Short mmCIF file of C-alpha atoms in Angstrom, two decimals:
data_model
loop_
_atom_site.label_atom_id
_atom_site.label_comp_id
_atom_site.label_asym_id
_atom_site.label_seq_id
_atom_site.Cartn_x
_atom_site.Cartn_y
_atom_site.Cartn_z
CA MET A 44 43.97 57.45 143.18
CA ARG A 45 42.69 58.34 146.65
CA ASN A 46 46.16 59.60 147.72
CA LYS A 47 46.43 61.78 144.63
CA MET A 48 43.07 63.36 145.38
CA ILE A 49 44.23 64.16 148.93
CA ILE A 50 47.37 65.82 147.55
CA ILE A 51 45.38 67.91 145.06
CA LEU A 52 42.89 69.01 147.73
CA SER A 53 45.74 69.92 150.11
CA ALA A 54 47.39 72.05 147.45
CA LEU A 55 44.11 73.85 146.68
CA ILE A 56 43.54 74.64 150.35
CA ILE A 57 47.07 76.04 150.66
CA LEU A 58 46.65 78.20 147.56
CA LEU A 59 43.34 79.57 148.87
CA VAL A 60 44.85 80.42 152.28
CA PRO A 61 48.24 82.15 151.61
CA ASN A 62 49.01 82.68 155.30
CA LEU A 63 49.45 78.95 155.71
CA CYS A 64 52.27 78.94 153.18
CA SER A 65 54.88 80.61 155.34
CA ALA A 66 57.85 78.25 155.66
CA ASN A 67 59.02 80.03 158.76
CA SER A 68 55.79 80.07 160.76
CA THR A 69 53.58 77.19 159.46
CA SER A 70 53.65 73.68 160.88
CA PHE A 71 51.57 70.93 159.30
CA ASP A 72 50.83 67.21 159.23
CA ILE A 73 51.64 65.21 156.11
CA ASN A 74 51.00 61.59 155.16
CA PHE A 75 52.17 59.88 151.94
CA VAL A 76 52.07 56.17 151.16
CA ASP A 77 54.22 54.89 148.28
CA GLU A 78 53.88 58.24 146.51
CA ASP A 79 55.95 59.52 143.59
CA LEU A 80 58.98 61.41 144.94
CA ARG A 81 58.69 64.31 142.49
CA THR A 82 55.02 64.80 143.39
CA VAL A 83 55.91 64.93 147.09
CA LEU A 84 58.63 67.52 146.45
CA TYR A 85 56.27 69.72 144.42
CA THR A 86 53.70 69.52 147.22
CA LEU A 87 56.27 70.53 149.83
CA ALA A 88 57.33 73.47 147.65
CA THR A 89 53.72 74.64 147.49
CA ILE A 90 53.43 74.37 151.27
CA GLY A 91 56.68 76.30 151.72
CA GLY A 92 55.70 78.98 149.23
CA VAL A 93 58.91 78.54 147.21
CA ASP A 94 59.80 77.77 143.61
CA ILE A 95 61.37 74.39 142.96
CA VAL A 96 63.65 72.86 140.32
CA VAL A 97 64.08 69.08 140.38
CA ASP A 98 66.95 67.34 138.57
CA ASP A 99 65.91 64.79 135.91
CA SER A 100 67.71 62.02 137.79
CA VAL A 101 65.47 62.42 140.85
CA LYS A 102 63.03 59.48 140.74
CA GLY A 103 61.41 56.91 142.99
CA LYS A 104 58.69 56.43 145.57
CA VAL A 105 58.45 57.67 149.13
CA THR A 106 56.34 56.81 152.16
CA MET A 107 56.25 59.30 155.02
CA LYS A 108 54.08 60.32 157.94
CA LEU A 109 55.00 63.57 159.67
CA LYS A 110 53.14 65.53 162.31
CA ASP A 111 53.49 69.20 163.22
CA VAL A 112 56.62 69.83 161.14
CA SER A 113 57.87 72.87 159.26
CA PHE A 114 58.66 73.05 155.56
CA GLU A 115 62.41 73.04 156.25
CA THR A 116 62.19 69.94 158.45
CA ALA A 117 60.06 68.02 155.95
CA LEU A 118 62.37 68.91 153.05
CA ASN A 119 65.45 67.87 155.04
CA LEU A 120 63.94 64.52 155.97
CA VAL A 121 62.83 63.68 152.43
CA THR A 122 66.11 64.65 150.75
CA ARG A 123 68.28 62.85 153.29
CA ALA A 124 66.18 59.69 153.12
CA LYS A 125 66.49 59.58 149.33
CA GLY A 126 70.18 60.54 149.14
CA LEU A 127 69.48 63.99 147.72
CA SER A 128 70.67 67.49 148.47
CA TYR A 129 69.12 70.88 147.95
CA ARG A 130 70.36 74.42 147.44
CA LYS A 131 68.58 77.71 147.93
CA ILE A 132 68.92 80.51 145.40
CA ASN A 133 66.76 83.46 146.41
CA ASN A 134 63.21 82.03 146.66
CA ALA A 135 63.96 78.88 144.68
CA VAL A 136 65.06 75.41 145.82
CA ILE A 137 67.14 73.14 143.58
CA ILE A 138 66.86 69.39 144.28
CA GLU A 139 69.65 67.15 142.95
CA PRO A 140 71.61 64.01 143.88
CA SER A 141 74.10 64.73 146.65
CA ASP A 142 76.97 63.11 144.75
CA ILE A 143 76.89 65.59 141.87
CA GLY A 144 80.34 67.09 141.65
CA ALA A 145 81.39 70.68 141.06
CA THR A 146 84.43 72.92 141.29
CA GLU A 147 84.36 76.47 142.57
CA VAL A 148 86.95 79.16 143.21
CA LEU A 149 86.32 80.95 146.51
CA LYS A 150 88.08 84.31 146.70
CA LEU A 151 89.11 85.45 150.19
CA ASN A 152 89.07 89.15 151.03
CA TYR A 153 90.70 89.29 154.47
CA ALA A 154 91.93 85.91 155.72
CA GLN A 155 95.06 84.20 154.38
CA VAL A 156 94.17 81.22 152.21
CA SER A 157 96.84 79.03 153.85
CA ASP A 158 95.33 79.68 157.30
CA ILE A 159 91.81 78.95 156.04
CA GLN A 160 92.90 75.72 154.37
CA THR A 161 94.45 74.52 157.63
CA ALA A 162 91.38 75.49 159.67
CA LEU A 163 88.98 73.73 157.26
CA LYS A 164 91.04 70.56 156.84
CA PRO A 165 88.93 68.36 159.20
CA LEU A 166 85.69 69.60 157.60
CA LEU A 167 86.99 69.07 154.06
CA THR A 168 87.94 65.50 154.95
CA ASP A 169 84.53 64.86 156.49
CA LEU A 170 82.71 66.23 153.43
CA LYS A 171 85.07 64.43 151.02
CA LEU A 172 86.09 67.67 149.38
CA LYS A 173 89.39 68.51 147.73
CA ALA A 174 90.86 71.97 148.26
CA GLU A 175 93.88 73.67 146.70
CA ALA A 176 95.22 77.01 147.88
CA ASP A 177 96.18 79.63 145.31
CA ASN A 178 98.41 82.04 147.20
CA THR A 179 98.76 84.39 144.23
CA SER A 180 95.06 85.27 144.14
CA ASN A 181 94.42 84.33 147.79
CA SER A 182 91.71 81.92 146.65
CA LEU A 183 90.59 78.42 147.61
CA VAL A 184 89.77 76.01 144.76
CA ILE A 185 87.28 73.42 146.05
CA SER A 186 86.06 70.30 144.24
CA GLY A 187 83.34 67.95 145.44
CA SER A 188 79.63 67.81 146.07
CA ILE A 189 77.58 70.96 145.67
CA THR A 190 76.11 70.48 149.13
CA GLY A 191 79.56 70.27 150.67
CA ILE A 192 80.76 73.36 148.80
CA ASP A 193 77.73 75.31 150.00
CA ARG A 194 78.51 74.33 153.57
CA VAL A 195 82.09 75.54 153.18
CA LYS A 196 80.77 78.85 151.82
CA THR A 197 78.62 79.30 154.91
CA ILE A 198 81.59 78.75 157.22
CA LEU A 199 83.85 81.03 155.16
CA ALA A 200 81.35 83.85 155.61
CA THR A 201 82.14 83.80 159.35
CA LEU A 202 85.92 83.32 158.98
CA ASP A 203 86.75 85.72 156.16
CA VAL A 204 86.09 88.94 158.06
CA PRO A 205 88.33 91.91 158.95
CA GLN A 206 90.43 91.16 162.03
CA GLN A 207 90.95 93.64 164.83
CA GLN A 208 94.39 95.18 165.14
CA VAL A 209 96.56 95.93 168.16
CA GLU A 210 99.06 98.78 168.30
CA LEU A 211 102.08 98.12 170.49
CA GLU A 212 104.23 100.95 171.78
CA ALA A 213 107.54 99.93 173.34
CA LYS A 214 109.83 102.19 175.33
CA VAL A 215 113.25 100.67 175.96
CA VAL A 216 115.17 102.55 178.64
CA ALA A 217 118.67 101.84 179.98
CA ILE A 218 118.96 103.09 183.56
CA ASN A 219 122.09 103.37 185.66
CA LYS A 220 121.74 100.75 188.41
CA THR A 221 122.41 103.30 191.12
CA HIS A 222 119.38 105.26 189.93
CA SER A 223 117.11 102.45 188.78
CA LYS A 224 115.89 101.91 192.32
CA ASP A 225 114.41 105.40 192.24
CA THR A 226 112.01 104.32 189.52
CA GLY A 227 110.36 101.73 191.72
CA ILE A 228 110.53 99.07 189.02
CA ASP A 229 111.69 96.33 191.37
CA TRP A 230 108.51 95.36 193.21
CA SER A 231 110.54 93.88 196.08
CA TRP A 232 111.45 97.41 197.15
CA GLU A 233 109.27 99.26 199.58
CA ALA A 234 106.49 101.07 197.74
CA THR A 235 105.65 104.68 198.37
CA PRO A 236 101.88 104.99 198.01
CA GLN A 237 100.32 107.84 196.08
CA PHE A 238 97.13 108.55 197.99
CA PRO A 239 94.21 109.81 195.93
CA GLU A 240 92.50 113.03 196.84
CA VAL A 241 89.33 112.22 198.75
CA THR A 242 86.54 114.01 200.56
CA HIS A 243 85.20 112.62 203.82
CA GLU A 244 81.59 112.76 204.95
CA TYR A 245 80.12 111.23 208.08
CA GLU A 246 76.74 109.80 208.94
CA TYR A 247 75.14 108.52 212.14
CA VAL A 248 74.13 104.86 212.13
CA PRO A 249 72.08 103.26 214.95
CA THR A 250 73.62 100.39 216.89
CA GLU A 251 72.14 96.90 216.91
CA ASP A 252 70.23 97.46 220.16
CA GLY A 253 68.82 100.73 218.81
CA LYS A 254 69.66 102.62 222.00
CA SER A 255 72.44 104.78 220.56
CA THR A 256 74.11 105.86 217.34
CA ILE A 257 77.68 105.84 216.07
CA MET A 258 79.39 108.13 213.58
CA VAL A 259 80.59 106.28 210.44
CA PRO A 260 82.73 107.97 207.73
CA LYS A 261 81.66 107.92 204.10
CA THR A 262 84.50 108.29 201.57
CA THR A 263 84.14 109.57 198.02
CA VAL A 264 87.05 109.48 195.59
CA THR A 265 87.40 112.63 193.50
CA ARG A 266 90.73 111.97 191.75
CA ASP A 267 90.48 111.46 188.00
CA SER A 268 92.45 108.75 186.27
CA HIS A 269 95.82 109.76 184.85
CA LYS A 270 97.95 108.37 182.09
CA GLY A 271 101.36 106.97 182.86
CA ILE A 272 100.31 105.36 186.14
CA ILE A 273 101.07 101.82 187.22
CA ARG A 274 98.80 100.66 190.03
CA PHE A 275 99.65 97.70 192.24
CA GLY A 276 98.70 96.37 195.66
CA ARG A 277 96.52 98.18 198.22
CA ASN A 278 97.32 100.75 200.85
CA PRO A 279 95.81 100.67 204.37
CA GLU A 280 92.80 102.70 203.17
CA GLY A 281 92.12 100.24 200.37
CA TYR A 282 93.42 102.32 197.46
CA PRO A 283 96.06 100.99 195.04
CA TYR A 284 99.65 102.13 195.19
CA GLU A 285 100.36 104.34 192.19
CA PHE A 286 103.64 104.83 190.41
CA TYR A 287 103.96 107.67 187.93
CA TYR A 288 106.64 105.98 185.85
CA GLN A 289 106.61 108.35 182.88
CA ALA A 290 107.51 111.44 184.92
CA LYS A 291 110.35 109.63 186.73
CA ILE A 292 111.77 108.14 183.55
CA ASN A 293 111.73 111.54 181.84
CA ALA A 294 113.50 113.09 184.84
CA LEU A 295 116.24 110.45 184.79
CA ILE A 296 116.77 110.91 181.06
CA SER A 297 116.98 114.69 181.49
CA ASN A 298 119.62 114.27 184.21
CA GLY A 299 121.68 111.86 182.11
CA ASN A 300 121.05 108.94 184.46
CA ALA A 301 118.96 107.05 181.90
CA LYS A 302 118.94 106.69 178.15
CA MET A 303 116.02 106.01 175.84
CA LEU A 304 117.42 103.23 173.65
CA ALA A 305 114.39 102.92 171.41
CA GLN A 306 110.74 103.87 171.20
CA PRO A 307 109.24 101.87 168.34
CA LYS A 308 105.57 101.39 167.51
CA VAL A 309 104.25 98.40 165.63
CA MET A 310 100.76 97.28 164.63
CA THR A 311 99.69 93.69 164.18
CA ILE A 312 96.54 91.72 163.44
CA ASN A 313 94.80 89.91 166.27
CA GLY A 314 96.59 86.60 166.88
CA LYS A 315 99.57 87.40 164.63
CA GLU A 316 103.13 87.86 165.87
CA ALA A 317 104.82 91.25 165.63
CA ARG A 318 108.62 91.52 165.67
CA ILE A 319 110.88 94.48 166.35
CA LEU A 320 114.66 94.43 165.90
CA ILE A 321 116.82 97.45 166.63
CA GLY A 322 120.45 96.49 166.27
CA ASP A 323 123.00 94.92 163.94
CA ARG A 324 123.72 91.72 162.09
CA VAL A 325 126.94 90.45 163.67
CA PRO A 326 129.25 88.11 161.69
CA VAL A 327 130.05 84.85 163.48
CA PRO A 328 132.56 82.31 162.08
CA VAL A 329 131.25 78.74 162.01
CA GLU A 330 133.54 75.77 161.40
CA SER A 331 132.37 72.52 159.86
CA THR A 332 134.19 69.28 159.06
CA ASP A 333 133.23 67.05 156.15
CA SER A 334 133.54 63.25 155.91
CA ALA A 335 137.08 63.57 154.55
CA GLY A 336 138.20 65.46 157.63
CA LYS A 337 138.52 68.77 155.84
CA THR A 338 137.59 71.75 157.97
CA THR A 339 135.98 74.79 156.42
CA THR A 340 134.91 78.06 157.96
CA LYS A 341 131.94 80.10 156.88
CA ILE A 342 130.42 83.27 158.22
CA ASP A 343 126.93 83.30 159.68
CA TYR A 344 125.13 86.40 160.86
CA ILE A 345 123.12 86.69 164.05
CA ASP A 346 120.95 89.51 165.34
CA ALA A 347 122.31 91.62 168.17
CA GLY A 348 120.58 94.54 169.80
CA ILE A 349 117.03 94.94 171.06
CA LYS A 350 114.61 92.25 169.92
CA LEU A 351 110.94 92.11 170.81
CA THR A 352 108.29 89.61 169.74
CA TYR A 353 104.67 90.18 170.69
CA THR A 354 101.61 88.04 169.92
CA PRO A 355 98.31 89.56 171.11
CA VAL A 356 94.90 87.90 171.29
CA ILE A 357 91.88 90.13 171.91
CA ASN A 358 89.42 88.40 174.23
CA THR A 359 85.66 88.78 174.13
CA ASP A 360 85.78 90.71 177.42
CA GLY A 361 88.04 93.36 175.87
CA LEU A 362 91.22 92.20 177.62
CA ILE A 363 94.37 91.42 175.66
CA THR A 364 96.19 88.14 176.27
CA ALA A 365 99.73 88.48 174.99
CA LYS A 366 102.86 86.38 174.66
CA VAL A 367 105.85 88.69 175.02
CA ARG A 368 109.53 87.94 174.55
CA THR A 369 112.24 90.56 174.90
CA GLU A 370 115.96 90.25 174.33
CA VAL A 371 118.75 92.78 174.75
CA SER A 372 122.09 91.59 173.42
CA SER A 373 125.41 93.32 172.86
CA PRO A 374 128.43 92.02 170.92
CA SER A 375 132.04 92.42 172.03
CA LEU A 376 135.10 91.37 170.04
CA VAL A 377 137.30 88.70 171.64
CA ASP A 378 140.79 89.23 170.24
CA SER A 379 142.09 85.80 171.20
CA ILE A 380 139.63 83.99 168.93
CA LYS A 381 138.96 86.84 166.51
CA ALA A 382 135.23 86.51 167.02
CA TYR A 383 132.37 88.23 168.77
CA ARG A 384 131.00 87.32 172.15
CA ILE A 385 127.28 88.01 172.49
CA THR A 386 126.04 89.07 175.91
CA THR A 387 122.29 88.54 176.13
CA ARG A 388 119.58 89.56 178.57
CA GLU A 389 116.13 88.18 177.84
CA ALA A 390 112.70 87.69 179.37
CA GLU A 391 109.56 85.85 178.23
CA THR A 392 106.09 86.04 179.71
CA ASN A 393 102.37 85.55 179.06
CA VAL A 394 100.13 88.28 180.43
CA ARG A 395 96.60 89.64 180.34
CA MET A 396 96.32 93.39 179.92
CA LYS A 397 93.57 95.94 179.66
CA ASP A 398 93.30 98.07 176.56
CA GLY A 399 95.84 100.90 176.99
CA GLU A 400 97.48 99.34 180.05
CA THR A 401 101.28 99.32 180.41
CA LEU A 402 103.36 96.22 181.06
CA VAL A 403 106.78 96.71 182.66
CA ILE A 404 109.59 94.22 182.07
CA GLY A 405 112.62 94.89 184.28
CA GLY A 406 115.57 93.04 185.73
CA LEU A 407 117.53 92.89 182.46
CA ILE A 408 120.75 93.83 184.23
CA GLY A 409 124.09 94.09 182.48
CA ASN A 410 127.60 95.25 183.24
CA ASP A 411 129.53 97.80 181.20
CA GLU A 412 133.28 98.04 181.67
CA SER A 413 135.17 101.00 180.26
CA GLN A 414 138.67 102.39 180.48
CA MET A 415 139.48 106.09 180.08
CA LYS A 416 143.05 107.30 179.62
CA ASN A 417 144.18 110.94 179.88
CA LYS A 418 147.48 112.09 178.39
CA VAL A 419 149.47 115.30 178.24
CA PRO A 420 150.45 115.81 174.60
CA PHE A 421 154.12 115.12 173.77
CA LEU A 422 155.18 114.78 177.44
CA SER A 423 153.24 111.54 177.89
CA ASP A 424 155.26 110.02 175.03
CA LEU A 425 158.61 110.49 176.76
CA PRO A 426 160.41 107.25 177.72
CA ILE A 427 160.09 106.35 181.42
CA LEU A 428 159.01 109.86 182.46
CA GLY A 429 155.99 109.73 180.18
CA LYS A 430 154.06 107.73 182.77
CA LEU A 431 154.06 110.79 185.01
CA PHE A 432 152.04 112.72 182.43
CA GLN A 433 149.24 110.23 181.86
CA SER A 434 146.48 108.68 183.91
CA SER A 435 143.88 105.98 183.40
CA HIS A 436 140.51 105.33 184.95
CA ASN A 437 138.62 102.07 184.88
CA SER A 438 134.87 102.19 185.41
CA ASN A 439 132.43 99.39 186.02
CA ASN A 440 128.79 100.38 185.63
CA ASP A 441 125.78 98.17 186.11
CA THR A 442 122.82 99.08 183.92
CA GLU A 443 119.27 97.84 183.93
CA VAL A 444 117.22 97.76 180.76
CA VAL A 445 113.55 98.41 181.47
CA ILE A 446 110.93 97.89 178.77
CA PHE A 447 107.51 99.55 178.96
CA LEU A 448 104.92 97.95 176.67
CA THR A 449 101.58 99.63 176.05
CA ALA A 450 98.98 97.79 173.97
CA ARG A 451 95.98 99.53 172.43
CA VAL A 452 93.16 97.96 170.43
CA VAL A 453 92.68 99.91 167.20
CA LYS A 454 89.03 100.88 167.04
#
């Protein structure tokens, strides 16, 4: 009877002083001895200034002594101690046994349901929840405790958000080997520095003993940044070497010493692979022998041409970490086996790039052999003498395929 009077008096004081009912700012002491659980929950709801709904199955006694705690802390301690869970709906709290089951369909707006199911697998196991992915509606069907489902909802709110996108521009250029050195792509060659325009000012600084002064130059850089520049290393004055690759590539193409093989653009979501294929599907005969010793031949098709795979990850500092793989392959028919031979040049790397920065992949060197024959009509077809009226020329050209990759974060 004495405990019940204390509870009633506490509730009256709280109702008379509304400022003490703030769940976010009020801390209080509470002491119950073998008190009815439902009465304790109603008292906590009054202290927290919230509405409360208690399931009929919630029964029992509770003894607790808490000092300087908030409403949230007290409610958590009581419900956990009694094997209960609670949910918040607006300004109301629903108290129910934690093992009450439910099934909900959670619709995803941005993320792929298969990716979310994989990411949540450890949590679902820990919470003893069952989840089925519906790829048609991009939804996750979850069954289990209401408390567990609510926790999954909270996590989904942070995962199911629009992902940033990265635009990749690739320029694939084939350069005659005799002219590729002019582009400066091979970093082992001697670099020609592009010095920035600077203005020099001087000031007089006293020496350590204070008896004299010395003239010290002050340098101010006035050059603006330009597009199409690759900077590397440092010159004697401390400025980076600069290579204006775009102008040189354009000049080589104009002179016929280089050829732009492709200039595709592709956009991909952060963390997802983008693939580019510019080429053909080449038939390749494949022989197989069964258990009876019978040999059969079937035709498979492989990709030949320019292949590029690119997987970007946007870091929190704005840099782009990317896995890049390039492949340049060309088929040639081998008459003796009536099949194609695939000549491949490939490179794979992991890099960190700034937004808008250009990555250069070079060294994909190949050899092109060609034969040109000139004939004088009719006369070249004469027996024996026809050889005098025809000529042939064999050429052997080395080419280097250079790939320029520019990544930009789509704002």
